[in-house]
Structures are given as structure tokens and as C-alpha cells.
Amino acid sequence: MKRINIAYWIITALFAGFMIFSSFGGLTLEKQSVDLMNVHLGYPLYFIQWISVMKIIGAIAILLPFVPDRLKDLAYFGFLIDLVTAVFSFIAVGDPLTDWWPMLLFIGFLFLAYWLHRARTRNVA
């Protein structure tokens, strides 16, 4: 159980940190983020800011121990939708695999974080 707890906190903190870090550009509408998400992928500016806020809220939700498990499950599902949609968007605009394959790593981290979350809650309950 101790190993699962340690792995959970490391993977979850890294994943949540990535989600928070990746949302700052969209939240503040930095030029690089706008060029990628608005100009290249075609997302409207209001959506870029909205999804950035939701990513920050979701990251906080999976980090706080007192957040109910059902809410954490929703946050993990929201992250899955966000990352899969990002991959689909890159494919849809014709970007080569070399431009979007790192998203698959983050999806892998997401699945690992969620698996550890469920393993932890099964052992605690």
C-alpha cells in the first residue's frame, strides 16, 4: 500500500502539474498558445480560456485529498476528453505524427494516475 501511495502522489503531482502548466498560455491568451490553438487548430478564444480554467480546476480536484472520489473520476474523464480531443484535432488538421505523439505519453500518464487512484481507494475503503 505504501508503494501505491508514493507512486500515486508522484504520478498525480506530475500529471496535475503538466495540466496546470499547459493551461497558463490559454488562460492568458499568450501569442504562442493562440497561434497553436486558435490559428492552427481553429478553436475560438473563449473556448481556449474556458478549457484552461477547467484544466486548472480538474488538476486541483485530483490533488486535494478531501475531494470526493466521484468528482475526481469526473476530473480524470475530463482530462481524457481534453487529451483525446487534442490528438484528434492535430490529426484533423493534417499534422504529422511527430507533432502530436507526445500527447499519447500524457494519455498514458493519465491512465496510470487514474489506475493508481482507483488502486488507492480500493485499499483504503
PDB file of C-alpha atoms in Angstrom:
ATOM      1  CA  MET A   1       0.000   0.000   0.000  1.00  0.00           C
ATOM      2  CA  LYS A   2       2.858   2.370   0.773  1.00  0.00           C
ATOM      3  CA  ARG A   3       4.314   1.887  -2.727  1.00  0.00           C
ATOM      4  CA  ILE A   4       0.951   2.614  -4.322  1.00  0.00           C
ATOM      5  CA  ASN A   5       0.599   5.797  -2.247  1.00  0.00           C
ATOM      6  CA  ILE A   6       4.059   7.033  -3.182  1.00  0.00           C
ATOM      7  CA  ALA A   7       3.583   6.199  -6.865  1.00  0.00           C
ATOM      8  CA  TYR A   8       0.125   7.793  -6.806  1.00  0.00           C
ATOM      9  CA  TRP A   9       1.376  11.092  -5.408  1.00  0.00           C
ATOM     10  CA  ILE A  10       4.387  11.283  -7.733  1.00  0.00           C
ATOM     11  CA  ILE A  11       2.459  10.462 -10.921  1.00  0.00           C
ATOM     12  CA  THR A  12      -0.577  12.527  -9.945  1.00  0.00           C
ATOM     13  CA  ALA A  13       1.525  15.563  -8.999  1.00  0.00           C
ATOM     14  CA  LEU A  14       3.462  15.357 -12.273  1.00  0.00           C
ATOM     15  CA  PHE A  15       0.284  14.961 -14.312  1.00  0.00           C
ATOM     16  CA  ALA A  16      -1.567  17.742 -12.483  1.00  0.00           C
ATOM     17  CA  GLY A  17       1.486  19.975 -12.843  1.00  0.00           C
ATOM     18  CA  PHE A  18       1.510  19.372 -16.590  1.00  0.00           C
ATOM     19  CA  MET A  19      -2.189  20.177 -16.859  1.00  0.00           C
ATOM     20  CA  ILE A  20      -1.791  23.397 -14.863  1.00  0.00           C
ATOM     21  CA  PHE A  21       1.355  24.410 -16.744  1.00  0.00           C
ATOM     22  CA  SER A  22      -0.260  23.707 -20.109  1.00  0.00           C
ATOM     23  CA  SER A  23      -3.270  25.853 -19.234  1.00  0.00           C
ATOM     24  CA  PHE A  24      -1.431  29.109 -18.454  1.00  0.00           C
ATOM     25  CA  GLY A  25      -0.872  30.033 -22.093  1.00  0.00           C
ATOM     26  CA  GLY A  26      -4.524  29.509 -22.913  1.00  0.00           C
ATOM     27  CA  LEU A  27      -5.734  31.300 -19.829  1.00  0.00           C
ATOM     28  CA  THR A  28      -3.706  34.430 -20.571  1.00  0.00           C
ATOM     29  CA  LEU A  29      -4.053  34.057 -24.361  1.00  0.00           C
ATOM     30  CA  GLU A  30      -0.295  34.133 -24.926  1.00  0.00           C
ATOM     31  CA  LYS A  31       0.653  34.522 -28.573  1.00  0.00           C
ATOM     32  CA  GLN A  32       2.166  31.034 -28.881  1.00  0.00           C
ATOM     33  CA  SER A  33      -0.959  29.371 -27.449  1.00  0.00           C
ATOM     34  CA  VAL A  34      -3.280  31.482 -29.588  1.00  0.00           C
ATOM     35  CA  ASP A  35      -1.236  30.686 -32.699  1.00  0.00           C
ATOM     36  CA  LEU A  36      -1.458  26.968 -31.984  1.00  0.00           C
ATOM     37  CA  MET A  37      -4.998  26.611 -30.690  1.00  0.00           C
ATOM     38  CA  ASN A  38      -6.822  29.434 -32.474  1.00  0.00           C
ATOM     39  CA  VAL A  39      -4.954  29.969 -35.722  1.00  0.00           C
ATOM     40  CA  HIS A  40      -3.704  26.423 -36.359  1.00  0.00           C
ATOM     41  CA  LEU A  41      -6.435  24.269 -34.795  1.00  0.00           C
ATOM     42  CA  GLY A  42      -9.314  26.721 -35.137  1.00  0.00           C
ATOM     43  CA  TYR A  43     -10.559  26.838 -31.545  1.00  0.00           C
ATOM     44  CA  PRO A  44     -12.336  30.092 -30.587  1.00  0.00           C
ATOM     45  CA  LEU A  45     -10.596  32.246 -27.984  1.00  0.00           C
ATOM     46  CA  TYR A  46     -13.388  31.906 -25.428  1.00  0.00           C
ATOM     47  CA  PHE A  47     -13.086  28.105 -25.632  1.00  0.00           C
ATOM     48  CA  ILE A  48      -9.315  28.241 -25.136  1.00  0.00           C
ATOM     49  CA  GLN A  49      -9.761  30.194 -21.914  1.00  0.00           C
ATOM     50  CA  TRP A  50     -12.670  28.019 -20.768  1.00  0.00           C
ATOM     51  CA  ILE A  51     -10.791  24.739 -21.224  1.00  0.00           C
ATOM     52  CA  SER A  52      -7.757  26.250 -19.481  1.00  0.00           C
ATOM     53  CA  VAL A  53      -9.842  27.141 -16.424  1.00  0.00           C
ATOM     54  CA  MET A  54     -11.380  23.659 -16.384  1.00  0.00           C
ATOM     55  CA  LYS A  55      -7.926  22.032 -16.566  1.00  0.00           C
ATOM     56  CA  ILE A  56      -6.771  24.039 -13.535  1.00  0.00           C
ATOM     57  CA  ILE A  57      -9.913  23.142 -11.562  1.00  0.00           C
ATOM     58  CA  GLY A  58      -9.517  19.469 -12.524  1.00  0.00           C
ATOM     59  CA  ALA A  59      -5.849  19.425 -11.526  1.00  0.00           C
ATOM     60  CA  ILE A  60      -6.689  20.921  -8.142  1.00  0.00           C
ATOM     61  CA  ALA A  61      -9.508  18.390  -7.713  1.00  0.00           C
ATOM     62  CA  ILE A  62      -7.266  15.371  -8.236  1.00  0.00           C
ATOM     63  CA  LEU A  63      -4.628  16.769  -5.873  1.00  0.00           C
ATOM     64  CA  LEU A  64      -6.829  17.635  -2.899  1.00  0.00           C
ATOM     65  CA  PRO A  65      -7.409  14.605  -0.656  1.00  0.00           C
ATOM     66  CA  PHE A  66     -10.803  15.763   0.617  1.00  0.00           C
ATOM     67  CA  VAL A  67     -12.397  15.959  -2.845  1.00  0.00           C
ATOM     68  CA  PRO A  68     -14.903  13.079  -3.226  1.00  0.00           C
ATOM     69  CA  ASP A  69     -13.839  10.197  -5.460  1.00  0.00           C
ATOM     70  CA  ARG A  70     -16.762  10.708  -7.859  1.00  0.00           C
ATOM     71  CA  LEU A  71     -15.615  14.277  -8.501  1.00  0.00           C
ATOM     72  CA  LYS A  72     -12.054  13.054  -9.063  1.00  0.00           C
ATOM     73  CA  ASP A  73     -13.380  10.464 -11.524  1.00  0.00           C
ATOM     74  CA  LEU A  74     -15.092  13.266 -13.444  1.00  0.00           C
ATOM     75  CA  ALA A  75     -11.877  15.284 -13.481  1.00  0.00           C
ATOM     76  CA  TYR A  76      -9.928  12.317 -14.860  1.00  0.00           C
ATOM     77  CA  PHE A  77     -12.608  11.782 -17.506  1.00  0.00           C
ATOM     78  CA  GLY A  78     -12.462  15.470 -18.433  1.00  0.00           C
ATOM     79  CA  PHE A  79      -8.700  15.188 -18.871  1.00  0.00           C
ATOM     80  CA  LEU A  80      -9.198  12.160 -21.110  1.00  0.00           C
ATOM     81  CA  ILE A  81     -11.625  14.099 -23.283  1.00  0.00           C
ATOM     82  CA  ASP A  82      -9.212  17.047 -23.421  1.00  0.00           C
ATOM     83  CA  LEU A  83      -6.198  14.961 -24.433  1.00  0.00           C
ATOM     84  CA  VAL A  84      -8.008  12.717 -26.916  1.00  0.00           C
ATOM     85  CA  THR A  85      -9.600  15.792 -28.498  1.00  0.00           C
ATOM     86  CA  ALA A  86      -6.162  17.378 -28.792  1.00  0.00           C
ATOM     87  CA  VAL A  87      -4.826  14.302 -30.606  1.00  0.00           C
ATOM     88  CA  PHE A  88      -7.872  14.226 -32.877  1.00  0.00           C
ATOM     89  CA  SER A  89      -7.506  17.944 -33.610  1.00  0.00           C
ATOM     90  CA  PHE A  90      -3.872  17.565 -34.649  1.00  0.00           C
ATOM     91  CA  ILE A  91      -4.772  14.630 -36.881  1.00  0.00           C
ATOM     92  CA  ALA A  92      -7.758  16.515 -38.353  1.00  0.00           C
ATOM     93  CA  VAL A  93      -5.612  19.453 -39.485  1.00  0.00           C
ATOM     94  CA  GLY A  94      -3.090  17.079 -41.047  1.00  0.00           C
ATOM     95  CA  ASP A  95      -0.226  17.395 -38.575  1.00  0.00           C
ATOM     96  CA  PRO A  96       2.313  14.573 -38.815  1.00  0.00           C
ATOM     97  CA  LEU A  97       2.744  12.035 -36.029  1.00  0.00           C
ATOM     98  CA  THR A  98       5.967  13.749 -34.945  1.00  0.00           C
ATOM     99  CA  ASP A  99       3.944  16.825 -33.916  1.00  0.00           C
ATOM    100  CA  TRP A 100       1.395  15.105 -31.706  1.00  0.00           C
ATOM    101  CA  TRP A 101       2.832  11.805 -30.448  1.00  0.00           C
ATOM    102  CA  PRO A 102       3.830  13.322 -27.065  1.00  0.00           C
ATOM    103  CA  MET A 103       0.114  13.660 -26.308  1.00  0.00           C
ATOM    104  CA  LEU A 104      -0.006   9.854 -26.240  1.00  0.00           C
ATOM    105  CA  LEU A 105       2.530   9.896 -23.395  1.00  0.00           C
ATOM    106  CA  PHE A 106       0.311  12.233 -21.413  1.00  0.00           C
ATOM    107  CA  ILE A 107      -2.676   9.964 -22.057  1.00  0.00           C
ATOM    108  CA  GLY A 108      -0.536   7.113 -20.707  1.00  0.00           C
ATOM    109  CA  PHE A 109       0.299   9.168 -17.605  1.00  0.00           C
ATOM    110  CA  LEU A 110      -3.405   9.918 -17.213  1.00  0.00           C
ATOM    111  CA  PHE A 111      -4.312   6.228 -17.294  1.00  0.00           C
ATOM    112  CA  LEU A 112      -1.529   5.418 -14.831  1.00  0.00           C
ATOM    113  CA  ALA A 113      -2.624   8.208 -12.465  1.00  0.00           C
ATOM    114  CA  TYR A 114      -6.228   7.033 -12.635  1.00  0.00           C
ATOM    115  CA  TRP A 115      -5.279   3.388 -12.118  1.00  0.00           C
ATOM    116  CA  LEU A 116      -3.230   4.356  -9.056  1.00  0.00           C
ATOM    117  CA  HIS A 117      -6.109   6.490  -7.781  1.00  0.00           C
ATOM    118  CA  ARG A 118      -8.505   3.542  -8.044  1.00  0.00           C
ATOM    119  CA  ALA A 119      -5.971   1.126  -6.501  1.00  0.00           C
ATOM    120  CA  ARG A 120      -5.524   3.513  -3.594  1.00  0.00           C
ATOM    121  CA  THR A 121      -9.239   3.943  -2.997  1.00  0.00           C
ATOM    122  CA  ARG A 122      -9.856   0.175  -3.161  1.00  0.00           C
ATOM    123  CA  ASN A 123      -7.205  -0.418  -0.474  1.00  0.00           C
ATOM    124  CA  VAL A 124      -8.370   2.427   1.753  1.00  0.00           C
ATOM    125  CA  ALA A 125     -12.069   1.559   1.692  1.00  0.00           C
TER     126      ALA A 125
END
